[in-house]
mmCIF file of N, CA, C and O in Angstrom:
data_model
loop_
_atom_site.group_PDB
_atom_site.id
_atom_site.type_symbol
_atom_site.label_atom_id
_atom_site.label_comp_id
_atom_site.label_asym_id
_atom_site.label_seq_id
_atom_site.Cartn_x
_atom_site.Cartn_y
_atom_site.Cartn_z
ATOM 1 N N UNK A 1 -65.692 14.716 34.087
ATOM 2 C CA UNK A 1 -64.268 14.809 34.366
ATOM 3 C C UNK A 1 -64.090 15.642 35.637
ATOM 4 O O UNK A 1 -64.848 16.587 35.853
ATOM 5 N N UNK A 2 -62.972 15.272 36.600
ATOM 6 C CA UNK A 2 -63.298 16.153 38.134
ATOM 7 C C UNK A 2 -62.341 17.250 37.685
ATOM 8 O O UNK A 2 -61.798 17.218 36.581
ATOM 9 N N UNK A 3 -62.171 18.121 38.482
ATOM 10 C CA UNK A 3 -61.249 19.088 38.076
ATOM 11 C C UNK A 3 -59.577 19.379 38.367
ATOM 12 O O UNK A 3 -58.994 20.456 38.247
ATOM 13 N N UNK A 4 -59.021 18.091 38.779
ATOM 14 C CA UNK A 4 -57.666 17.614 39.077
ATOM 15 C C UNK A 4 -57.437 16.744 37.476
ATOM 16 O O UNK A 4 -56.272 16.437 37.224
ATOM 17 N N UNK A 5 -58.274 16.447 36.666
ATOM 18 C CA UNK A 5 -58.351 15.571 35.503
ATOM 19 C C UNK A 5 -58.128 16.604 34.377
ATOM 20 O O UNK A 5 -57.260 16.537 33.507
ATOM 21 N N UNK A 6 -59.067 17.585 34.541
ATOM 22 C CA UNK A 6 -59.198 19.224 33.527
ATOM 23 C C UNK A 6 -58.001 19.659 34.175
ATOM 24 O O UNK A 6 -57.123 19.365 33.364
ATOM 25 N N UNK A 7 -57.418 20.228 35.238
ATOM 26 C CA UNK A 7 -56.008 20.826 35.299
ATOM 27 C C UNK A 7 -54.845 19.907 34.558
ATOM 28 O O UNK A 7 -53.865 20.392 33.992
ATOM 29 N N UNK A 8 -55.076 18.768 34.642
ATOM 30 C CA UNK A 8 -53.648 18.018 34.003
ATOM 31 C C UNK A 8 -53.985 18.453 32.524
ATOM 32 O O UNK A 8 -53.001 18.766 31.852
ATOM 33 N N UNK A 9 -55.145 18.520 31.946
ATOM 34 C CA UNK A 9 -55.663 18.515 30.588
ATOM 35 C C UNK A 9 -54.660 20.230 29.984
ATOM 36 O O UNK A 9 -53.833 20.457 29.101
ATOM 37 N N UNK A 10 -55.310 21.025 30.994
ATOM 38 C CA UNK A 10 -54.780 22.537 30.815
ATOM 39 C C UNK A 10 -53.685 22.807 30.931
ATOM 40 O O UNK A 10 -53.455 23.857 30.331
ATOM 41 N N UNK A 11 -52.379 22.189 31.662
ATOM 42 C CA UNK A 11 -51.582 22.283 31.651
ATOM 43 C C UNK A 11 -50.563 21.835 30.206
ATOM 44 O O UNK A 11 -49.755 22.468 29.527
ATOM 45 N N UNK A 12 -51.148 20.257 30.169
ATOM 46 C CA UNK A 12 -50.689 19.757 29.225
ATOM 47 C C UNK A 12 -51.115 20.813 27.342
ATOM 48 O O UNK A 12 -50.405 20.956 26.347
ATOM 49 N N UNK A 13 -52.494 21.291 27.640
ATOM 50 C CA UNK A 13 -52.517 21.787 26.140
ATOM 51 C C UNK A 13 -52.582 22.991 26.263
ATOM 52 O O UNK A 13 -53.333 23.574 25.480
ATOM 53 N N UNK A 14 -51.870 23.756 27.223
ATOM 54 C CA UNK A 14 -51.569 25.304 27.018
ATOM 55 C C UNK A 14 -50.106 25.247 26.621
ATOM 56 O O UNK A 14 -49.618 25.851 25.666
ATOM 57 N N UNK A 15 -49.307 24.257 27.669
ATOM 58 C CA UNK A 15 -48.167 24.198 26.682
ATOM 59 C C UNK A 15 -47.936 24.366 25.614
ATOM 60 O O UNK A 15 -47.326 25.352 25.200
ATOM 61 N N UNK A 16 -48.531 23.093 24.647
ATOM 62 C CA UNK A 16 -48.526 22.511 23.347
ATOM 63 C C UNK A 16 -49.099 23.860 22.686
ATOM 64 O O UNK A 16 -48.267 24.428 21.978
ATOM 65 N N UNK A 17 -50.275 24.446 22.768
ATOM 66 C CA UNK A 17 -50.147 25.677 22.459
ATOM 67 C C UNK A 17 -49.584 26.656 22.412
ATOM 68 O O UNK A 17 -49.395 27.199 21.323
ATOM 69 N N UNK A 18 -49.075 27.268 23.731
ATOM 70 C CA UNK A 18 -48.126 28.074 23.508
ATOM 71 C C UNK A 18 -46.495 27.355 22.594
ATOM 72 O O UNK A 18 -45.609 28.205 22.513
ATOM 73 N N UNK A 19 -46.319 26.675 22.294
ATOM 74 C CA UNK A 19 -45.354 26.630 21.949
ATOM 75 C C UNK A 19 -45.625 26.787 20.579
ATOM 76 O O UNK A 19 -44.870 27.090 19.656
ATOM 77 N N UNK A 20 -46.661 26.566 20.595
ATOM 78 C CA UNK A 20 -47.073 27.164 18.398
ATOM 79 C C UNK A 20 -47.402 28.677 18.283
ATOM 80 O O UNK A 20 -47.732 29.193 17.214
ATOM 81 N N UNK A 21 -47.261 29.533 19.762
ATOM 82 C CA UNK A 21 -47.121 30.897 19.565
ATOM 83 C C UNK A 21 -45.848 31.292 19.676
ATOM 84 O O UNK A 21 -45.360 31.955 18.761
ATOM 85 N N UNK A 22 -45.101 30.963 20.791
ATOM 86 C CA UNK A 22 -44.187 31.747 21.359
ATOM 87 C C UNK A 22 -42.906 31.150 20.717
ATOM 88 O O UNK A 22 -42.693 29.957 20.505
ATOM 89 N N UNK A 23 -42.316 31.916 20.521
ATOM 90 C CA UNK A 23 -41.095 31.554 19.893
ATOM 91 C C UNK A 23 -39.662 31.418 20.453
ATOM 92 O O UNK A 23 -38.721 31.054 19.747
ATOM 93 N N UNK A 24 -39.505 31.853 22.275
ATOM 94 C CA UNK A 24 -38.639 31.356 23.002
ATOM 95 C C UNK A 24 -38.990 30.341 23.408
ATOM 96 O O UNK A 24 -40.112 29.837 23.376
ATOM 97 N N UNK A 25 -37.670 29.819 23.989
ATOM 98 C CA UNK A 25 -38.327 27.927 24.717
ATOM 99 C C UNK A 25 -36.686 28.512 25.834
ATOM 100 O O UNK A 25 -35.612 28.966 25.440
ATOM 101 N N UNK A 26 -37.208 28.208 27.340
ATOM 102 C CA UNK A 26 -36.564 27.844 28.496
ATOM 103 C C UNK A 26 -36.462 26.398 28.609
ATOM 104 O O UNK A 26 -37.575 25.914 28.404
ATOM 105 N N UNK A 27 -35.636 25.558 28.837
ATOM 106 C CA UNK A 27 -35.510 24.116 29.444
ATOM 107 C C UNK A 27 -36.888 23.679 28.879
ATOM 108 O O UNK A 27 -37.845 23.150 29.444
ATOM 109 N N UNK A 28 -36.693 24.069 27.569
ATOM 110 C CA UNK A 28 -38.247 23.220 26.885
ATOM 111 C C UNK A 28 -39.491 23.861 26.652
ATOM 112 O O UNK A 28 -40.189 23.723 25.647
ATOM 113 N N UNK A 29 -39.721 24.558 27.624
ATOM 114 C CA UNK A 29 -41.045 25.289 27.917
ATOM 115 C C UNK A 29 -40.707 26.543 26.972
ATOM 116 O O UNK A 29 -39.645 27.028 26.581
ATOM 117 N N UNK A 30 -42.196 26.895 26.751
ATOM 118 C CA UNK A 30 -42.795 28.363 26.045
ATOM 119 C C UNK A 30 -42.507 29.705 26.241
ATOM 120 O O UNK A 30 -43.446 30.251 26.820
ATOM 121 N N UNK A 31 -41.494 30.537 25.969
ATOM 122 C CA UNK A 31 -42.087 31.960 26.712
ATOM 123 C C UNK A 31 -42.407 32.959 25.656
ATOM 124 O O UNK A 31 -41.973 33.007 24.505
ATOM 125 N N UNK A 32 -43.096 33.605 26.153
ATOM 126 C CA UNK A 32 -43.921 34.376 24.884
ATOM 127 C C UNK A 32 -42.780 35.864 25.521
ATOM 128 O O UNK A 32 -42.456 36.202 26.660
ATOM 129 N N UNK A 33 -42.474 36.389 24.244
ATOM 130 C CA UNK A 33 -41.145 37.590 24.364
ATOM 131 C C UNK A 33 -42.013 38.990 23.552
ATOM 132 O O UNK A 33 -41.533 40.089 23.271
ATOM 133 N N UNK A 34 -43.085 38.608 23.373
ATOM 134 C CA UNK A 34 -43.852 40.026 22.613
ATOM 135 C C UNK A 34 -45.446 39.900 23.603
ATOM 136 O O UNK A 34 -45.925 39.108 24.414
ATOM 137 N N UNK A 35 -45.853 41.208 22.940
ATOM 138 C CA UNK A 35 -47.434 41.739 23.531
ATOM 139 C C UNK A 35 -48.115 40.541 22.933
ATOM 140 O O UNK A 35 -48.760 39.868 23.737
ATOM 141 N N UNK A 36 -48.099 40.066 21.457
ATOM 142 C CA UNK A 36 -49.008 39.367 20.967
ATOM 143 C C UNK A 36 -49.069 37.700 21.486
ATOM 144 O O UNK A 36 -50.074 37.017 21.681
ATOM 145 N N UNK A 37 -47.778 37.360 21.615
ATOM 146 C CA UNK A 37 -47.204 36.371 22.111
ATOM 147 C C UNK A 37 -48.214 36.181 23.915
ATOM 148 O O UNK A 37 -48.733 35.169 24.387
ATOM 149 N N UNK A 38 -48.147 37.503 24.448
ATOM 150 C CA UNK A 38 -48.583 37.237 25.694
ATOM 151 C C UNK A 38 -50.252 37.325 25.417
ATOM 152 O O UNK A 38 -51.193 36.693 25.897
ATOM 153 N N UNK A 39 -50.203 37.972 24.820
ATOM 154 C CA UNK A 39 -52.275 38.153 24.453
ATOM 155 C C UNK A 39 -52.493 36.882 24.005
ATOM 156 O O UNK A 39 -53.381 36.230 24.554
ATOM 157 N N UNK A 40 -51.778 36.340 23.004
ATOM 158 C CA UNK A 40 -52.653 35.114 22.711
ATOM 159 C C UNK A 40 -52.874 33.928 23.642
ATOM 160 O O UNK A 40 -54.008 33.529 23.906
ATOM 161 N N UNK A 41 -51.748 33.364 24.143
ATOM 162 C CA UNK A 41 -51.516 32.808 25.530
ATOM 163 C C UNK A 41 -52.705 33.079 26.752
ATOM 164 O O UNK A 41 -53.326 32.260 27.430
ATOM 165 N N UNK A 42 -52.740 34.277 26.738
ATOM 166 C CA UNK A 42 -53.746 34.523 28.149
ATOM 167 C C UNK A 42 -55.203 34.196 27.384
ATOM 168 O O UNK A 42 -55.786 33.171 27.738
ATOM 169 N N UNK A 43 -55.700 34.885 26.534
ATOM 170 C CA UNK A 43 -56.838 34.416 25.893
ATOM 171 C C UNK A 43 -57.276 32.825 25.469
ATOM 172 O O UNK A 43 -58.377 32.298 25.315
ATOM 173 N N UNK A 44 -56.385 32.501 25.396
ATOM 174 C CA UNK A 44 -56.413 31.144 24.754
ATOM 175 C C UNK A 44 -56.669 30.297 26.761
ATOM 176 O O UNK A 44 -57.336 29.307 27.061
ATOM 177 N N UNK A 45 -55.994 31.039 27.511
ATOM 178 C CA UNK A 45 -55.834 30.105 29.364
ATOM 179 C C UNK A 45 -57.293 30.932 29.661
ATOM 180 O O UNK A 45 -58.063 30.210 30.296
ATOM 181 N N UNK A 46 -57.733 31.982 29.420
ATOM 182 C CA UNK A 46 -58.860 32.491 30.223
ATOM 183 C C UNK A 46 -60.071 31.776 29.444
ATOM 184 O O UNK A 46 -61.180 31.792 29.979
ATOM 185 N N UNK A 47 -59.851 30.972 27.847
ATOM 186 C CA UNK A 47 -61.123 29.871 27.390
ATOM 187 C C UNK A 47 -61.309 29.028 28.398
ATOM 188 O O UNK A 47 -62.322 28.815 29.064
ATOM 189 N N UNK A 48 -60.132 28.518 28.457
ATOM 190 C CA UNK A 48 -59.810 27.571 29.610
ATOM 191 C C UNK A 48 -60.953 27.901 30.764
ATOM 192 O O UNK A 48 -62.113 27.507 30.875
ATOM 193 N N UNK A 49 -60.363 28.548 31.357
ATOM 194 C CA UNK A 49 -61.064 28.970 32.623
ATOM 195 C C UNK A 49 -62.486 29.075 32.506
ATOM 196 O O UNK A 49 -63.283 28.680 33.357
ATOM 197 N N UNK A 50 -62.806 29.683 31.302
ATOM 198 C CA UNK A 50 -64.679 30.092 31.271
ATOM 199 C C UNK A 50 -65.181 29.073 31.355
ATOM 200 O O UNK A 50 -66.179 28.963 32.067
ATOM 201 N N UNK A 51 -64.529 27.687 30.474
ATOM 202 C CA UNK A 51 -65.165 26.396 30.423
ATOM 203 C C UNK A 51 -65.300 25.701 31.493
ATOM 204 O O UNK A 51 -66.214 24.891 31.651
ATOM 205 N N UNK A 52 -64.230 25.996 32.502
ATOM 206 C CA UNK A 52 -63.979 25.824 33.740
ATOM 207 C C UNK A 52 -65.229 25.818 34.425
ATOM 208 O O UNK A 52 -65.804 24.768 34.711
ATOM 209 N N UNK A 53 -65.682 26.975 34.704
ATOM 210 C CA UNK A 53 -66.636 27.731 35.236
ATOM 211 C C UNK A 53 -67.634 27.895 35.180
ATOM 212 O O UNK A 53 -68.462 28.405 35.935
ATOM 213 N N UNK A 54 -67.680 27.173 33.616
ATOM 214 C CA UNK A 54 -69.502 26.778 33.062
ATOM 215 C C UNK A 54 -69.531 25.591 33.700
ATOM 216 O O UNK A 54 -70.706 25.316 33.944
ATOM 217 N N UNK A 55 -68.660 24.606 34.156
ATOM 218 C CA UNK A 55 -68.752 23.429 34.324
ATOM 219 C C UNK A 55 -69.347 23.496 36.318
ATOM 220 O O UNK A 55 -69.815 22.508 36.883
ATOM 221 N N UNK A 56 -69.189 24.612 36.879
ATOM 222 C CA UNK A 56 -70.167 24.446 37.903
ATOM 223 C C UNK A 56 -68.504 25.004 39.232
ATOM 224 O O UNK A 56 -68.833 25.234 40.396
ATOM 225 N N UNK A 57 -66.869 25.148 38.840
ATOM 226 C CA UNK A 57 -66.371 25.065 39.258
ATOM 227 C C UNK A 57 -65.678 26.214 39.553
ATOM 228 O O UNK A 57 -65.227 26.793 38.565
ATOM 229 N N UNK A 58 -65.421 26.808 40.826
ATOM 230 C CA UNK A 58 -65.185 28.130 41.585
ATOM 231 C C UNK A 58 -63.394 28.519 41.146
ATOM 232 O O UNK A 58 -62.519 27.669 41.312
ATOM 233 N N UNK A 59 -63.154 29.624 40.703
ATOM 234 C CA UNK A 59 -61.952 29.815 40.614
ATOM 235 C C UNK A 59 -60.798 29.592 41.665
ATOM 236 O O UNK A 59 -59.621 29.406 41.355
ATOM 237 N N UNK A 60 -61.287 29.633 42.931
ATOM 238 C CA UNK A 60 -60.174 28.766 44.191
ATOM 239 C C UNK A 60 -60.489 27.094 43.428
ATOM 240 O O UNK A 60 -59.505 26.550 42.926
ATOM 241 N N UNK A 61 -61.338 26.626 43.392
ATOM 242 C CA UNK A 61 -60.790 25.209 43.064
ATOM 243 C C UNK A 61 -60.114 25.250 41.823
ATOM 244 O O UNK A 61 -59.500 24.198 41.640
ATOM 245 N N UNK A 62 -59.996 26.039 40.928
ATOM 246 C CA UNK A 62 -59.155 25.842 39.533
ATOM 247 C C UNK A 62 -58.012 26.149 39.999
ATOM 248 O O UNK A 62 -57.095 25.373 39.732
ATOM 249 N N UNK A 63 -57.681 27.490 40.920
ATOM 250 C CA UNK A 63 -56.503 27.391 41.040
ATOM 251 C C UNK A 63 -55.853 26.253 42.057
ATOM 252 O O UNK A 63 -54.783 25.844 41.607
ATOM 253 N N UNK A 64 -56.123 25.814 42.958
ATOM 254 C CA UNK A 64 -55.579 25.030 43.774
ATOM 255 C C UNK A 64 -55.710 23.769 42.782
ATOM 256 O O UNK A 64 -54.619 23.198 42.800
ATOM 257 N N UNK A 65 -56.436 23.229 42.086
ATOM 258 C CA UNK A 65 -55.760 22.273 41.127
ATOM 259 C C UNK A 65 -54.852 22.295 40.043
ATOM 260 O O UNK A 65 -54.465 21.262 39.498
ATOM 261 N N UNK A 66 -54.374 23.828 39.591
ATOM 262 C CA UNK A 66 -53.669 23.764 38.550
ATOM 263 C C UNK A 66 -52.102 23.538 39.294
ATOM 264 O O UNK A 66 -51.097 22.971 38.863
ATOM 265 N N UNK A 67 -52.362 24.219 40.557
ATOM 266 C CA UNK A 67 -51.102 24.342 41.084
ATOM 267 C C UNK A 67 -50.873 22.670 42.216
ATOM 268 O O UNK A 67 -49.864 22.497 42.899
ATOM 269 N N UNK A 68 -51.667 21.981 42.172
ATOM 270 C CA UNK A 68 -51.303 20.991 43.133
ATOM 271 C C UNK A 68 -50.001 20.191 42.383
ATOM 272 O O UNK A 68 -49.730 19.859 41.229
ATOM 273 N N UNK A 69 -49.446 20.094 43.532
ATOM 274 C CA UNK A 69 -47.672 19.260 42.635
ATOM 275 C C UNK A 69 -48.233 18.087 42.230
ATOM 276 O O UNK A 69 -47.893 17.982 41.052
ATOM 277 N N UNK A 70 -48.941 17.080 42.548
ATOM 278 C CA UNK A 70 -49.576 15.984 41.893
ATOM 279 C C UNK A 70 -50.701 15.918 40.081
ATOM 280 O O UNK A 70 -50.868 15.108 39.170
ATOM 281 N N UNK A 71 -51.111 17.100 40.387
ATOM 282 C CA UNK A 71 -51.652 17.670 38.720
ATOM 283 C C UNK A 71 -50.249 18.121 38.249
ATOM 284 O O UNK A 71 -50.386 18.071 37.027
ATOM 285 N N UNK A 72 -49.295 18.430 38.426
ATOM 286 C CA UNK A 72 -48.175 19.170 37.333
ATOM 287 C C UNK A 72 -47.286 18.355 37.232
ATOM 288 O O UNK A 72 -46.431 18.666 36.403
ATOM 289 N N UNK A 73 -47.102 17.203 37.867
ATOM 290 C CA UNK A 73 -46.289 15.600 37.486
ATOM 291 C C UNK A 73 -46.848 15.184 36.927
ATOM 292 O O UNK A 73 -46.256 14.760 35.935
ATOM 293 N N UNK A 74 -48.137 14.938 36.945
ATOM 294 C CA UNK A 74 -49.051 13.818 35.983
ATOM 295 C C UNK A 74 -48.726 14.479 34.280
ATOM 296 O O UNK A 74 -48.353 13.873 33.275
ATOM 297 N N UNK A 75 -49.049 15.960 34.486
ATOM 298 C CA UNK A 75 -49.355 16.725 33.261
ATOM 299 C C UNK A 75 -47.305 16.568 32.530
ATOM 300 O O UNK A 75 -46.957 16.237 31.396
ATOM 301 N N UNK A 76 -46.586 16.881 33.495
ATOM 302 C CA UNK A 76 -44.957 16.548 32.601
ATOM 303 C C UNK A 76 -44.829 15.189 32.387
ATOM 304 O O UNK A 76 -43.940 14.838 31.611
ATOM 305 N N UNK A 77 -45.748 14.079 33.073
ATOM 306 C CA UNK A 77 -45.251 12.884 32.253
ATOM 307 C C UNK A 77 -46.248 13.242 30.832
ATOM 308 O O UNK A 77 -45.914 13.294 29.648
ATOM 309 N N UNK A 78 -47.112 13.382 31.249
ATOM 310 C CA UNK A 78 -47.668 13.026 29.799
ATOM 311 C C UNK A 78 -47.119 13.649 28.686
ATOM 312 O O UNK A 78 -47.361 13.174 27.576
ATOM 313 N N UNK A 79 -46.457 14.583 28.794
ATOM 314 C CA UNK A 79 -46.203 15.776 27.805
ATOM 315 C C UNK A 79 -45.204 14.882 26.776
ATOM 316 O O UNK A 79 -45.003 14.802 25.564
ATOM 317 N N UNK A 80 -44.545 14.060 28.411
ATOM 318 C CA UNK A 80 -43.600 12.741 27.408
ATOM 319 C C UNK A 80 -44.057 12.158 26.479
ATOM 320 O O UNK A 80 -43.418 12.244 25.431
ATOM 321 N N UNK A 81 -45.314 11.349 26.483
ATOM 322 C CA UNK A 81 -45.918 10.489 25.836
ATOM 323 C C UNK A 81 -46.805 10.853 25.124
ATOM 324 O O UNK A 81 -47.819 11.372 25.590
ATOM 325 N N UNK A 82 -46.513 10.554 23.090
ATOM 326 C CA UNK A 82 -47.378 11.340 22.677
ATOM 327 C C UNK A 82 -49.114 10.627 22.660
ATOM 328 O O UNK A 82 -49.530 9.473 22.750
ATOM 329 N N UNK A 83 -49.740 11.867 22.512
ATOM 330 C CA UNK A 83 -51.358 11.460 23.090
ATOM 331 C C UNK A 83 -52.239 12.292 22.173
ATOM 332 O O UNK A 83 -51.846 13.390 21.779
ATOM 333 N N UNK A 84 -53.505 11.761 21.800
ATOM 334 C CA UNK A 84 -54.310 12.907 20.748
ATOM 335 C C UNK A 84 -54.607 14.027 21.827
ATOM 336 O O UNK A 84 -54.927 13.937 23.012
ATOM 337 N N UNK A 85 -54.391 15.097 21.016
ATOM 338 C CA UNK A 85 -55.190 16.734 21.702
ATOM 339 C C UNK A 85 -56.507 16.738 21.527
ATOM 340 O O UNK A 85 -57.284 16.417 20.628
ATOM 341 N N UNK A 86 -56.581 17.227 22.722
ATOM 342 C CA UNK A 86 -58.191 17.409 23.917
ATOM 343 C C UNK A 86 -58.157 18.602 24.126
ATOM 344 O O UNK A 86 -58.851 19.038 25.045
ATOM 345 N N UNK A 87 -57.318 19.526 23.318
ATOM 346 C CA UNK A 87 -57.539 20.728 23.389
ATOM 347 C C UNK A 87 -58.494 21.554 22.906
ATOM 348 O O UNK A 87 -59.044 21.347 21.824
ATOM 349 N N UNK A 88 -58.863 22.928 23.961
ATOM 350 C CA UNK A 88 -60.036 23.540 23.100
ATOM 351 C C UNK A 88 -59.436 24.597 22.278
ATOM 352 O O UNK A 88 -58.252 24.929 22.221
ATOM 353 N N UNK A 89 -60.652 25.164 21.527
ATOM 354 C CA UNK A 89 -60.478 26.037 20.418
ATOM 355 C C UNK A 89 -61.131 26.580 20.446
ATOM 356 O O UNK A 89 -61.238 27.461 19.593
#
């Protein structure tokens, strides 16, 4: 999988995660309003990342793919359409 494929992946299932922590929602989205709320969230994005990183891939390329506007359209359509989770644990 290249790593414009894993950012749409991370985007899409940190959401879906955080939203089974956090108990505010902005225009839909997650916000975590406590310490635990924010600990679990970051722990759960820095798995993310390690797997990232075992996979051979430099933290400038994770970030410049999480943030490319073409990975974060792909990742809000899908969020539309429901899809099995490829999320890790």
């Amino acid at each position: 999988m290249n790593i414009y494929d894993l950012a749409e992946q991370y985007l899409i299932n940190t959401e879906e995660f955080d939203k089974t922590v956090c108990t505010a929602r902005k225009d839909g989205i997650a916000i975590p309003t406590t310490s635990y709320q924010y600990v679990t969230i970051n722990k759960y994005a820095i798995r993310w990342l390690q797997c990232v990183l075992d996979m051979g891939y430099t933290i400038e390329e994770w970030q410049e793919a999480i943030h490319d506007p073409a990975t974060r359209k792909a990742a809000k359509i899908a969020q539309k359409v429901p899809q099995e989770s490829n999320a890790i644990h």
